[in-house]
């Protein structure tokens, strides 16, 4: 011990009674103990993962079936349907940063800062979702009805999903635990898409959706008995959509309850030291100027858009271009089941070979199969093979963006250690750009079908419509995937950088914990004096 330290200790010992001095020394002894890593139990990870299912179940049903529902069941004209799809997706994109702003202004409560948003948005969201699939009795106001409840539901589901996505950063401070929980989440989310596809597809597929033959057909649905049968069959199809909506809404509620009861938020040690939270707009400027974040968005914007184009037009493509009117729900199920079983393989692959390598191999693997679909003749067996193979790439597209975003946030925290509370901004704007682009693409694709001469409830479509659908499901996604992979070359966080960030961030946390412990000791000593 140095001489100065001994004299200071002796002076302190002379001023304080022995019992008080011993009490003040106890925190210093605890401070020297090594800090245990925060381990999440399998139950915690499963409860967290289940929370991702509502967004995927409802999103899958809307993504795959809303377009064909509006055109052939609700009988909205293609131009109005394109407006509904574009405005709904664009509004959905706009609400992400808006909700992120509101969350950043939220205070910590007994339930946390994020959980109250999840709890209170759930009952309203399931009501709005159910009304999307209800056909009102006033034909003149149908477009406004669907636009209103589509936008309302997207707002409420954003109030659920943005805080849930940001919750990734608050379930554990350990990067490996967050990666593991993300893998659980992606597996359950893909299972959610399987559920959405199976429930919506199989229930709706049991109903015989009526179609109208063209003027060269041998029968017209508008004459006599055929008209009555068509109206009855259409009503059965509408009821089938309502039944599917009720089942999916029930799943939404159950998953929200499991998430709320099984997950607790944790605050970062360094976050508690800053008295005043950063303003939203200052945080937004810092986030949008963070290079790795911008490059990650740019890369995944195009690849996500490619898969969304396929998703939005797949039902029409199978029905009219390939001629598999009664098989598209089974093809969707094959894609999603394949993706579900492949998620653990991709999790092992990115752990073994790195996330950037997984991006290049996983997402580019869809290109050969899209080329095959573009040039092959209508063949059901080959189509099923392509569907199963495409599920492998879909799994990578599901897992990798959400697995890499926490790495970007960790990198940001190292460069801006005092900028806490920015996690909702990262997640909300990440979703914003993807949703807005998908809204534009869906609106343009539906509008292009209108220009090509799409016939509502037609048993067949003109050759121009079939060609347009093939371009939307094959060629356009291929171009977007290639552009995304080229942009992704600029992303700077490789495995070496990620490991270094992990070490530096752990050192920052330990320093913050030690500083917090010292502040507590000083406060306690002052109180005793």
PDB file of N, CA and C in Angstrom, residues 23-77:
ATOM      1  N   UNK A  23     -19.458  -0.819   7.638  1.00  0.00           N
ATOM      2  CA  UNK A  23     -20.648  -0.845   6.766  1.00  0.00           C
ATOM      3  C   UNK A  23     -20.373  -0.186   5.434  1.00  0.00           C
ATOM      4  N   UNK A  24     -19.543   0.906   5.503  1.00  0.00           N
ATOM      5  CA  UNK A  24     -19.227   1.607   4.255  1.00  0.00           C
ATOM      6  C   UNK A  24     -18.290   0.820   3.377  1.00  0.00           C
ATOM      7  N   UNK A  25     -17.518  -0.091   3.980  1.00  0.00           N
ATOM      8  CA  UNK A  25     -16.548  -0.851   3.210  1.00  0.00           C
ATOM      9  C   UNK A  25     -17.166  -2.052   2.497  1.00  0.00           C
ATOM     10  N   UNK A  26     -18.347  -2.465   2.930  1.00  0.00           N
ATOM     11  CA  UNK A  26     -18.919  -3.696   2.363  1.00  0.00           C
ATOM     12  C   UNK A  26     -19.183  -3.618   0.859  1.00  0.00           C
ATOM     13  N   UNK A  27     -19.730  -2.503   0.334  1.00  0.00           N
ATOM     14  CA  UNK A  27     -19.944  -2.472  -1.113  1.00  0.00           C
ATOM     15  C   UNK A  27     -18.675  -2.631  -1.931  1.00  0.00           C
ATOM     16  N   UNK A  28     -17.536  -2.121  -1.386  1.00  0.00           N
ATOM     17  CA  UNK A  28     -16.275  -2.260  -2.118  1.00  0.00           C
ATOM     18  C   UNK A  28     -15.866  -3.713  -2.245  1.00  0.00           C
ATOM     19  N   UNK A  29     -16.198  -4.532  -1.221  1.00  0.00           N
ATOM     20  CA  UNK A  29     -15.860  -5.949  -1.280  1.00  0.00           C
ATOM     21  C   UNK A  29     -16.724  -6.657  -2.323  1.00  0.00           C
ATOM     22  N   UNK A  30     -18.000  -6.266  -2.383  1.00  0.00           N
ATOM     23  CA  UNK A  30     -18.882  -6.884  -3.374  1.00  0.00           C
ATOM     24  C   UNK A  30     -18.466  -6.491  -4.785  1.00  0.00           C
ATOM     25  N   UNK A  31     -17.944  -5.262  -4.917  1.00  0.00           N
ATOM     26  CA  UNK A  31     -17.579  -4.758  -6.231  1.00  0.00           C
ATOM     27  C   UNK A  31     -16.472  -5.574  -6.880  1.00  0.00           C
ATOM     28  N   UNK A  32     -15.641  -6.208  -6.069  1.00  0.00           N
ATOM     29  CA  UNK A  32     -14.507  -6.950  -6.598  1.00  0.00           C
ATOM     30  C   UNK A  32     -14.900  -8.322  -7.131  1.00  0.00           C
ATOM     31  N   UNK A  33     -16.116  -8.766  -6.775  1.00  0.00           N
ATOM     32  CA  UNK A  33     -16.542 -10.086  -7.239  1.00  0.00           C
ATOM     33  C   UNK A  33     -16.813 -10.038  -8.741  1.00  0.00           C
ATOM     34  N   UNK A  34     -16.437 -11.092  -9.482  1.00  0.00           N
ATOM     35  CA  UNK A  34     -16.690 -11.101 -10.923  1.00  0.00           C
ATOM     36  C   UNK A  34     -18.181 -11.129 -11.214  1.00  0.00           C
ATOM     37  N   UNK A  35     -18.559 -10.365 -12.214  1.00  0.00           N
ATOM     38  CA  UNK A  35     -19.962 -10.271 -12.587  1.00  0.00           C
ATOM     39  C   UNK A  35     -20.393 -11.468 -13.424  1.00  0.00           C
ATOM     40  N   UNK A  36     -21.510 -12.077 -13.021  1.00  0.00           N
ATOM     41  CA  UNK A  36     -22.010 -13.244 -13.733  1.00  0.00           C
ATOM     42  C   UNK A  36     -22.694 -12.811 -15.029  1.00  0.00           C
ATOM     43  N   UNK A  37     -22.551 -13.648 -16.052  1.00  0.00           N
ATOM     44  CA  UNK A  37     -23.216 -13.375 -17.319  1.00  0.00           C
ATOM     45  C   UNK A  37     -24.714 -13.606 -17.172  1.00  0.00           C
ATOM     46  N   UNK A  38     -25.486 -12.792 -17.889  1.00  0.00           N
ATOM     47  CA  UNK A  38     -26.933 -12.910 -17.842  1.00  0.00           C
ATOM     48  C   UNK A  38     -27.373 -14.010 -18.808  1.00  0.00           C
ATOM     49  N   UNK A  39     -27.799 -15.111 -18.243  1.00  0.00           N
ATOM     50  CA  UNK A  39     -28.236 -16.254 -19.037  1.00  0.00           C
ATOM     51  C   UNK A  39     -29.757 -16.281 -19.101  1.00  0.00           C
ATOM     52  N   UNK A  40     -30.288 -16.394 -20.308  1.00  0.00           N
ATOM     53  CA  UNK A  40     -31.728 -16.526 -20.487  1.00  0.00           C
ATOM     54  C   UNK A  40     -32.092 -18.005 -20.518  1.00  0.00           C
ATOM     55  N   UNK A  41     -33.134 -18.352 -19.797  1.00  0.00           N
ATOM     56  CA  UNK A  41     -33.593 -19.738 -19.831  1.00  0.00           C
ATOM     57  C   UNK A  41     -34.305 -20.010 -21.148  1.00  0.00           C
ATOM     58  N   UNK A  42     -34.456 -21.281 -21.452  1.00  0.00           N
ATOM     59  CA  UNK A  42     -35.181 -21.663 -22.670  1.00  0.00           C
ATOM     60  C   UNK A  42     -36.619 -21.153 -22.614  1.00  0.00           C
ATOM     61  N   UNK A  43     -37.192 -21.177 -21.412  1.00  0.00           N
ATOM     62  CA  UNK A  43     -38.561 -20.677 -21.255  1.00  0.00           C
ATOM     63  C   UNK A  43     -38.632 -19.188 -21.585  1.00  0.00           C
ATOM     64  N   UNK A  44     -37.660 -18.396 -21.092  1.00  0.00           N
ATOM     65  CA  UNK A  44     -37.626 -16.970 -21.411  1.00  0.00           C
ATOM     66  C   UNK A  44     -37.524 -16.744 -22.907  1.00  0.00           C
ATOM     67  N   UNK A  45     -36.647 -17.496 -23.562  1.00  0.00           N
ATOM     68  CA  UNK A  45     -36.454 -17.329 -25.003  1.00  0.00           C
ATOM     69  C   UNK A  45     -37.715 -17.710 -25.778  1.00  0.00           C
ATOM     70  N   UNK A  46     -38.377 -18.770 -25.342  1.00  0.00           N
ATOM     71  CA  UNK A  46     -39.595 -19.196 -26.025  1.00  0.00           C
ATOM     72  C   UNK A  46     -40.716 -18.168 -25.851  1.00  0.00           C
ATOM     73  N   UNK A  47     -40.852 -17.647 -24.620  1.00  0.00           N
ATOM     74  CA  UNK A  47     -41.881 -16.630 -24.384  1.00  0.00           C
ATOM     75  C   UNK A  47     -41.604 -15.380 -25.206  1.00  0.00           C
ATOM     76  N   UNK A  48     -40.327 -15.001 -25.291  1.00  0.00           N
ATOM     77  CA  UNK A  48     -39.965 -13.856 -26.129  1.00  0.00           C
ATOM     78  C   UNK A  48     -40.254 -14.160 -27.598  1.00  0.00           C
ATOM     79  N   UNK A  49     -39.891 -15.348 -28.043  1.00  0.00           N
ATOM     80  CA  UNK A  49     -40.064 -15.703 -29.447  1.00  0.00           C
ATOM     81  C   UNK A  49     -41.533 -15.738 -29.855  1.00  0.00           C
ATOM     82  N   UNK A  50     -42.394 -16.203 -28.948  1.00  0.00           N
ATOM     83  CA  UNK A  50     -43.822 -16.308 -29.257  1.00  0.00           C
ATOM     84  C   UNK A  50     -44.407 -14.935 -29.581  1.00  0.00           C
ATOM     85  N   UNK A  51     -43.823 -13.882 -29.003  1.00  0.00           N
ATOM     86  CA  UNK A  51     -44.323 -12.540 -29.276  1.00  0.00           C
ATOM     87  C   UNK A  51     -44.165 -12.101 -30.711  1.00  0.00           C
ATOM     88  N   UNK A  52     -43.305 -12.766 -31.476  1.00  0.00           N
ATOM     89  CA  UNK A  52     -43.144 -12.411 -32.884  1.00  0.00           C
ATOM     90  C   UNK A  52     -44.195 -13.012 -33.791  1.00  0.00           C
ATOM     91  N   UNK A  53     -44.953 -13.982 -33.276  1.00  0.00           N
ATOM     92  CA  UNK A  53     -45.931 -14.674 -34.123  1.00  0.00           C
ATOM     93  C   UNK A  53     -47.095 -13.789 -34.575  1.00  0.00           C
ATOM     94  N   UNK A  54     -47.692 -12.917 -33.703  1.00  0.00           N
ATOM     95  CA  UNK A  54     -48.856 -12.143 -34.156  1.00  0.00           C
ATOM     96  C   UNK A  54     -48.590 -11.304 -35.398  1.00  0.00           C
ATOM     97  N   UNK A  55     -47.448 -10.635 -35.433  1.00  0.00           N
ATOM     98  CA  UNK A  55     -47.128  -9.794 -36.583  1.00  0.00           C
ATOM     99  C   UNK A  55     -46.992 -10.630 -37.847  1.00  0.00           C
ATOM    100  N   UNK A  56     -46.382 -11.806 -37.735  1.00  0.00           N
ATOM    101  CA  UNK A  56     -46.165 -12.640 -38.915  1.00  0.00           C
ATOM    102  C   UNK A  56     -47.440 -13.347 -39.355  1.00  0.00           C
ATOM    103  N   UNK A  57     -48.250 -13.811 -38.400  1.00  0.00           N
ATOM    104  CA  UNK A  57     -49.497 -14.504 -38.763  1.00  0.00           C
ATOM    105  C   UNK A  57     -50.418 -13.556 -39.521  1.00  0.00           C
ATOM    106  N   UNK A  58     -50.615 -12.366 -38.959  1.00  0.00           N
ATOM    107  CA  UNK A  58     -51.496 -11.401 -39.624  1.00  0.00           C
ATOM    108  C   UNK A  58     -50.852 -10.851 -40.894  1.00  0.00           C
ATOM    109  N   UNK A  59     -49.551 -10.578 -40.828  1.00  0.00           N
ATOM    110  CA  UNK A  59     -48.866 -10.038 -42.002  1.00  0.00           C
ATOM    111  C   UNK A  59     -48.854 -11.014 -43.161  1.00  0.00           C
ATOM    112  N   UNK A  60     -48.693 -12.317 -42.862  1.00  0.00           N
ATOM    113  CA  UNK A  60     -48.697 -13.324 -43.918  1.00  0.00           C
ATOM    114  C   UNK A  60     -50.076 -13.424 -44.565  1.00  0.00           C
ATOM    115  N   UNK A  61     -51.118 -13.425 -43.746  1.00  0.00           N
ATOM    116  CA  UNK A  61     -52.476 -13.509 -44.285  1.00  0.00           C
ATOM    117  C   UNK A  61     -52.782 -12.300 -45.160  1.00  0.00           C
ATOM    118  N   UNK A  62     -52.402 -11.113 -44.683  1.00  0.00           N
ATOM    119  CA  UNK A  62     -52.652  -9.908 -45.466  1.00  0.00           C
ATOM    120  C   UNK A  62     -51.773  -9.867 -46.721  1.00  0.00           C
ATOM    121  N   UNK A  63     -50.503 -10.240 -46.565  1.00  0.00           N
ATOM    122  CA  UNK A  63     -49.576 -10.159 -47.688  1.00  0.00           C
ATOM    123  C   UNK A  63     -49.940 -11.085 -48.827  1.00  0.00           C
ATOM    124  N   UNK A  64     -50.332 -12.311 -48.492  1.00  0.00           N
ATOM    125  CA  UNK A  64     -50.619 -13.291 -49.531  1.00  0.00           C
ATOM    126  C   UNK A  64     -52.051 -13.213 -50.052  1.00  0.00           C
ATOM    127  N   UNK A  65     -53.001 -12.789 -49.207  1.00  0.00           N
ATOM    128  CA  UNK A  65     -54.409 -12.966 -49.562  1.00  0.00           C
ATOM    129  C   UNK A  65     -55.195 -11.667 -49.719  1.00  0.00           C
ATOM    130  N   UNK A  66     -54.695 -10.536 -49.217  1.00  0.00           N
ATOM    131  CA  UNK A  66     -55.512  -9.321 -49.261  1.00  0.00           C
ATOM    132  C   UNK A  66     -55.756  -8.863 -50.696  1.00  0.00           C
ATOM    133  N   UNK A  67     -54.759  -8.958 -51.537  1.00  0.00           N
ATOM    134  CA  UNK A  67     -54.929  -8.513 -52.918  1.00  0.00           C
ATOM    135  C   UNK A  67     -56.002  -9.315 -53.638  1.00  0.00           C
ATOM    136  N   UNK A  68     -55.925 -10.638 -53.562  1.00  0.00           N
ATOM    137  CA  UNK A  68     -56.920 -11.471 -54.259  1.00  0.00           C
ATOM    138  C   UNK A  68     -58.285 -11.367 -53.573  1.00  0.00           C
ATOM    139  N   UNK A  69     -58.287 -11.107 -52.246  1.00  0.00           N
ATOM    140  CA  UNK A  69     -59.556 -10.910 -51.533  1.00  0.00           C
ATOM    141  C   UNK A  69     -60.255  -9.638 -52.019  1.00  0.00           C
ATOM    142  N   UNK A  70     -59.531  -8.548 -52.111  1.00  0.00           N
ATOM    143  CA  UNK A  70     -60.130  -7.292 -52.563  1.00  0.00           C
ATOM    144  C   UNK A  70     -60.645  -7.400 -53.993  1.00  0.00           C
ATOM    145  N   UNK A  71     -59.897  -8.073 -54.856  1.00  0.00           N
ATOM    146  CA  UNK A  71     -60.257  -8.135 -56.268  1.00  0.00           C
ATOM    147  C   UNK A  71     -61.387  -9.119 -56.546  1.00  0.00           C
ATOM    148  N   UNK A  72     -61.318 -10.319 -55.946  1.00  0.00           N
ATOM    149  CA  UNK A  72     -62.237 -11.393 -56.351  1.00  0.00           C
ATOM    150  C   UNK A  72     -63.342 -11.689 -55.339  1.00  0.00           C
ATOM    151  N   UNK A  73     -63.186 -11.274 -54.078  1.00  0.00           N
ATOM    152  CA  UNK A  73     -64.215 -11.560 -53.064  1.00  0.00           C
ATOM    153  C   UNK A  73     -64.987 -10.300 -52.702  1.00  0.00           C
ATOM    154  N   UNK A  74     -64.277  -9.241 -52.313  1.00  0.00           N
ATOM    155  CA  UNK A  74     -64.951  -7.971 -52.035  1.00  0.00           C
ATOM    156  C   UNK A  74     -65.339  -7.255 -53.322  1.00  0.00           C
ATOM    157  N   UNK A  75     -64.746  -7.658 -54.453  1.00  0.00           N
ATOM    158  CA  UNK A  75     -65.045  -7.119 -55.783  1.00  0.00           C
ATOM    159  C   UNK A  75     -64.778  -5.620 -55.877  1.00  0.00           C
ATOM    160  N   UNK A  76     -63.664  -5.206 -55.284  1.00  0.00           N
ATOM    161  CA  UNK A  76     -63.191  -3.836 -55.439  1.00  0.00           C
ATOM    162  C   UNK A  76     -62.466  -3.751 -56.780  1.00  0.00           C
ATOM    163  N   UNK A  77     -62.673  -2.662 -57.501  1.00  0.00           N
ATOM    164  CA  UNK A  77     -62.013  -2.545 -58.806  1.00  0.00           C
ATOM    165  C   UNK A  77     -60.495  -2.426 -58.620  1.00  0.00           C
TER     166      UNK A  77
END
